[in-house]
PDB file of C-alpha atoms in Angstrom:
ATOM      1  CA  MET A 189      88.905 105.945  90.245  1.00  0.00           C
ATOM      2  CA  ALA A 190      92.057 107.974  90.765  1.00  0.00           C
ATOM      3  CA  PHE A 191      90.227 111.326  90.685  1.00  0.00           C
ATOM      4  CA  GLU A 192      88.487 112.242  93.946  1.00  0.00           C
ATOM      5  CA  THR A 193      85.929 114.950  94.460  1.00  0.00           C
ATOM      6  CA  THR A 194      85.901 116.922  97.688  1.00  0.00           C
ATOM      7  CA  LYS A 195      82.734 115.103  98.744  1.00  0.00           C
ATOM      8  CA  GLU A 196      84.404 111.705  98.205  1.00  0.00           C
ATOM      9  CA  ARG A 197      87.490 112.734 100.161  1.00  0.00           C
ATOM     10  CA  ILE A 198      85.454 114.036 103.112  1.00  0.00           C
ATOM     11  CA  SER A 199      83.292 110.912 103.049  1.00  0.00           C
ATOM     12  CA  ALA A 200      86.336 108.631 103.061  1.00  0.00           C
ATOM     13  CA  LEU A 201      88.247 110.492 105.764  1.00  0.00           C
ATOM     14  CA  ASN A 202      85.261 110.816 108.113  1.00  0.00           C
ATOM     15  CA  GLY A 203      84.049 107.240 107.832  1.00  0.00           C
ATOM     16  CA  LEU A 204      85.462 103.758 107.591  1.00  0.00           C
ATOM     17  CA  GLY A 205      86.245 104.240 103.916  1.00  0.00           C
ATOM     18  CA  CYS A 206      89.726 105.302 104.969  1.00  0.00           C
ATOM     19  CA  LEU A 207      90.246 101.836 106.478  1.00  0.00           C
ATOM     20  CA  VAL A 208      89.465 100.185 103.155  1.00  0.00           C
ATOM     21  CA  LYS A 209      91.672 102.718 101.332  1.00  0.00           C
ATOM     22  CA  ALA A 210      94.520 101.793 103.683  1.00  0.00           C
ATOM     23  CA  LEU A 211      94.200  98.162 102.545  1.00  0.00           C
ATOM     24  CA  VAL A 212      95.126  98.864  98.903  1.00  0.00           C
ATOM     25  CA  GLY A 213      97.582  96.206  97.753  1.00  0.00           C
ATOM     26  CA  ARG A 214      96.417  93.619 100.301  1.00  0.00           C
ATOM     27  CA  GLU A 215      94.500  90.394  99.828  1.00  0.00           C
ATOM     28  CA  LEU A 216      90.906  90.738 101.118  1.00  0.00           C
ATOM     29  CA  THR A 217      87.741  88.698 101.288  1.00  0.00           C
ATOM     30  CA  ILE A 218      84.517  90.595 100.664  1.00  0.00           C
ATOM     31  CA  ASP A 219      80.989  89.310 101.262  1.00  0.00           C
ATOM     32  CA  LEU A 220      78.325  90.807  99.022  1.00  0.00           C
ATOM     33  CA  ARG A 221      74.662  91.341  99.813  1.00  0.00           C
ATOM     34  CA  ASN A 222      73.627  88.563  97.427  1.00  0.00           C
ATOM     35  CA  GLU A 223      75.561  85.908  99.429  1.00  0.00           C
ATOM     36  CA  THR A 224      78.497  85.971  96.995  1.00  0.00           C
ATOM     37  CA  THR A 225      82.067  85.974  98.303  1.00  0.00           C
ATOM     38  CA  LEU A 226      84.980  87.676  96.569  1.00  0.00           C
ATOM     39  CA  THR A 227      88.667  87.229  97.315  1.00  0.00           C
ATOM     40  CA  GLY A 228      91.365  89.273  95.640  1.00  0.00           C
ATOM     41  CA  THR A 229      93.991  91.977  95.863  1.00  0.00           C
ATOM     42  CA  VAL A 230      92.611  95.481  96.315  1.00  0.00           C
ATOM     43  CA  SER A 231      93.890  97.732  93.532  1.00  0.00           C
ATOM     44  CA  GLU A 232      91.744 100.850  94.009  1.00  0.00           C
ATOM     45  CA  VAL A 233      89.144 102.249  96.394  1.00  0.00           C
ATOM     46  CA  ASP A 234      87.211 105.492  96.030  1.00  0.00           C
ATOM     47  CA  GLY A 235      85.396 107.657  98.562  1.00  0.00           C
ATOM     48  CA  TYR A 236      82.154 105.728  98.153  1.00  0.00           C
ATOM     49  CA  MET A 237      83.901 102.412  98.933  1.00  0.00           C
ATOM     50  CA  ASN A 238      83.676 101.200  95.351  1.00  0.00           C
ATOM     51  CA  ILE A 239      86.483  98.651  95.120  1.00  0.00           C
ATOM     52  CA  SER A 240      88.551  97.279  92.249  1.00  0.00           C
ATOM     53  CA  LEU A 241      90.100  93.852  92.799  1.00  0.00           C
ATOM     54  CA  GLU A 242      92.859  92.161  90.834  1.00  0.00           C
ATOM     55  CA  ASN A 243      93.141  88.380  90.475  1.00  0.00           C
ATOM     56  CA  ALA A 244      89.703  88.013  92.022  1.00  0.00           C
ATOM     57  CA  LEU A 245      87.999  84.757  92.852  1.00  0.00           C
ATOM     58  CA  LEU A 246      84.196  84.949  92.974  1.00  0.00           C
ATOM     59  CA  GLU A 247      82.328  82.182  94.801  1.00  0.00           C
ATOM     60  CA  ASP A 248      78.559  82.210  94.481  1.00  0.00           C
ATOM     61  CA  ILE A 249      75.943  80.742  96.804  1.00  0.00           C
ATOM     62  CA  ASP A 250      76.167  77.323  95.067  1.00  0.00           C
ATOM     63  CA  GLN A 251      79.947  77.142  95.720  1.00  0.00           C
ATOM     64  CA  VAL A 252      80.684  77.670  92.018  1.00  0.00           C
ATOM     65  CA  ARG A 253      83.922  79.597  91.528  1.00  0.00           C
ATOM     66  CA  PHE A 254      84.853  82.077  88.835  1.00  0.00           C
ATOM     67  CA  LYS A 255      88.236  83.723  88.368  1.00  0.00           C
ATOM     68  CA  TYR A 256      88.571  87.308  87.125  1.00  0.00           C
ATOM     69  CA  GLU A 257      91.697  89.284  86.303  1.00  0.00           C
ATOM     70  CA  ASN A 258      90.002  92.585  87.283  1.00  0.00           C
ATOM     71  CA  LEU A 259      86.716  93.033  89.112  1.00  0.00           C
ATOM     72  CA  TYR A 260      84.847  96.186  90.127  1.00  0.00           C
ATOM     73  CA  ILE A 261      82.404  96.195  93.055  1.00  0.00           C
ATOM     74  CA  LYS A 262      80.027  99.042  93.836  1.00  0.00           C
ATOM     75  CA  GLY A 263      80.106 100.015  97.494  1.00  0.00           C
ATOM     76  CA  ARG A 264      76.369  99.599  97.982  1.00  0.00           C
ATOM     77  CA  HIS A 265      76.620  95.863  97.172  1.00  0.00           C
ATOM     78  CA  ILE A 266      79.162  95.144  99.924  1.00  0.00           C
ATOM     79  CA  ARG A 267      77.868  93.531 103.086  1.00  0.00           C
ATOM     80  CA  TYR A 268      81.105  92.769 104.917  1.00  0.00           C
ATOM     81  CA  ILE A 269      84.842  93.181 104.403  1.00  0.00           C
ATOM     82  CA  HIS A 270      87.086  90.707 106.198  1.00  0.00           C
ATOM     83  CA  ILE A 271      90.058  92.615 107.633  1.00  0.00           C
ATOM     84  CA  PRO A 272      93.298  90.566 107.803  1.00  0.00           C
ATOM     85  CA  LYS A 273      93.984  89.331 111.339  1.00  0.00           C
ATOM     86  CA  GLU A 274      97.500  90.762 111.436  1.00  0.00           C
ATOM     87  CA  LEU A 275      96.120  94.324 111.173  1.00  0.00           C
ATOM     88  CA  THR A 276      94.704  96.382 113.997  1.00  0.00           C
ATOM     89  CA  VAL A 277      91.948  98.662 112.758  1.00  0.00           C
ATOM     90  CA  ARG A 278      92.885 101.664 114.896  1.00  0.00           C
ATOM     91  CA  GLU A 279      96.579 101.648 113.968  1.00  0.00           C
ATOM     92  CA  THR A 280      95.794 101.125 110.277  1.00  0.00           C
ATOM     93  CA  ILE A 281      93.397 104.088 110.197  1.00  0.00           C
ATOM     94  CA  ILE A 282      95.811 106.351 112.087  1.00  0.00           C
ATOM     95  CA  ALA A 283      98.693 105.437 109.778  1.00  0.00           C
ATOM     96  CA  TYR A 284      96.557 106.117 106.698  1.00  0.00           C
ATOM     97  CA  LEU A 285      95.308 109.468 108.001  1.00  0.00           C
ATOM     98  CA  LEU A 286      98.830 110.579 108.908  1.00  0.00           C
ATOM     99  CA  LYS A 287      99.992 109.624 105.431  1.00  0.00           C
ATOM    100  CA  THR A 288      97.163 111.203 103.418  1.00  0.00           C
ATOM    101  CA  GLY A 289      95.365 113.629 105.701  1.00  0.00           C
ATOM    102  CA  PRO A 290      95.778 117.393 105.752  1.00  0.00           C
ATOM    103  CA  LYS A 291      99.462 118.312 105.841  1.00  0.00           C
ATOM    104  CA  ARG A 292      99.131 121.354 108.065  1.00  0.00           C
ATOM    105  CA  SER A 293      96.450 123.542 109.516  1.00  0.00           C
ATOM    106  CA  ARG A 294      95.823 126.906 107.954  1.00  0.00           C
ATOM    107  CA  GLN A 295      97.109 129.783 110.062  1.00  0.00           C
ATOM    108  CA  PRO A 296      95.079 132.993 110.382  1.00  0.00           C
ATOM    109  CA  THR A 297      96.471 135.654 108.063  1.00  0.00           C
ATOM    110  CA  THR A 298      94.577 138.889 108.667  1.00  0.00           C
ATOM    111  CA  ALA A 299      94.415 140.910 111.885  1.00  0.00           C
ATOM    112  CA  LEU A 300      90.693 140.138 112.220  1.00  0.00           C
ATOM    113  CA  GLN A 301      91.323 136.399 111.828  1.00  0.00           C
ATOM    114  CA  ARG A 302      94.112 136.510 114.433  1.00  0.00           C
ATOM    115  CA  PHE A 303      91.828 138.434 116.813  1.00  0.00           C
ATOM    116  CA  LYS A 304      89.003 135.911 116.365  1.00  0.00           C
ATOM    117  CA  ALA A 305      91.377 132.973 116.853  1.00  0.00           C
ATOM    118  CA  LYS A 306      92.772 134.534 120.042  1.00  0.00           C
ATOM    119  CA  ARG A 307      89.255 135.207 121.347  1.00  0.00           C
ATOM    120  CA  LEU A 308      88.224 131.625 120.526  1.00  0.00           C
ATOM    121  CA  ARG A 309      91.232 130.190 122.385  1.00  0.00           C
ATOM    122  CA  LYS A 310      90.380 132.375 125.406  1.00  0.00           C
ATOM    123  CA  GLU A 311      86.749 131.161 125.355  1.00  0.00           C
ATOM    124  CA  GLN A 312      87.883 127.537 125.097  1.00  0.00           C
ATOM    125  CA  GLU A 313      90.228 127.922 128.075  1.00  0.00           C
ATOM    126  CA  GLU A 314      87.443 129.555 130.081  1.00  0.00           C
ATOM    127  CA  THR A 315      85.095 126.672 129.240  1.00  0.00           C
ATOM    128  CA  LYS A 316      87.738 124.113 130.243  1.00  0.00           C
ATOM    129  CA  ARG A 317      88.224 125.933 133.566  1.00  0.00           C
ATOM    130  CA  LYS A 318      84.456 125.933 134.246  1.00  0.00           C
ATOM    131  CA  VAL A 319      84.180 122.221 133.452  1.00  0.00           C
ATOM    132  CA  ALA A 320      87.079 121.435 135.788  1.00  0.00           C
ATOM    133  CA  GLU A 321      85.419 123.463 138.568  1.00  0.00           C
ATOM    134  CA  GLN A 322      82.136 121.638 138.062  1.00  0.00           C
ATOM    135  CA  LYS A 323      83.886 118.260 138.216  1.00  0.00           C
ATOM    136  CA  LEU A 324      85.523 119.234 141.511  1.00  0.00           C
ATOM    137  CA  ALA A 325      82.190 120.413 142.912  1.00  0.00           C
ATOM    138  CA  ILE A 326      80.483 117.119 141.999  1.00  0.00           C
ATOM    139  CA  GLU A 327      83.166 114.820 143.384  1.00  0.00           C
ATOM    140  CA  PRO A 328      82.974 114.322 147.200  1.00  0.00           C
TER     141      PRO A 328
END
C-alpha cells in the first residue's frame, strides 16, 4: 500500500482519509458493517481508506475474540472509526496536511501566465470590493 496513484492522493487529501492516514502508528478501534469490532495498531492506510492493522483483536457479534498479527480491512467494510479522545480532529488534519501536502505553489513562468495571474488577482480584488460595498449597503 506504499504506492499511491494521483487519484488516491487527491481522494485522501480532499476527504477524511487524511485523518485516518494521520493516525498511522496509533491504537484504534474500528467497527465494521457486519457488527464486528477490530482493535489494533494502524500500520498503513491508502487513499481509499483500506487499513492494515498490526496486533489486531477481532471481536465478532457473539463476543468471540480472535487475535491476528496483521489484518487488512477494505475501506468499504468500515462503518465507524473511533478516534482517540486525546486527539482533536481539526488539529490532527492540519498537522498531517502541513506535513504531507504540497510543498509550495507553482509560480507562473511565462509572460502570458504572469499576465493571466495578474489579471486574475485584479478581478478577485474587484469582486472583494463589490462584496464589501454590498454588505455595507445591506447593513442599516
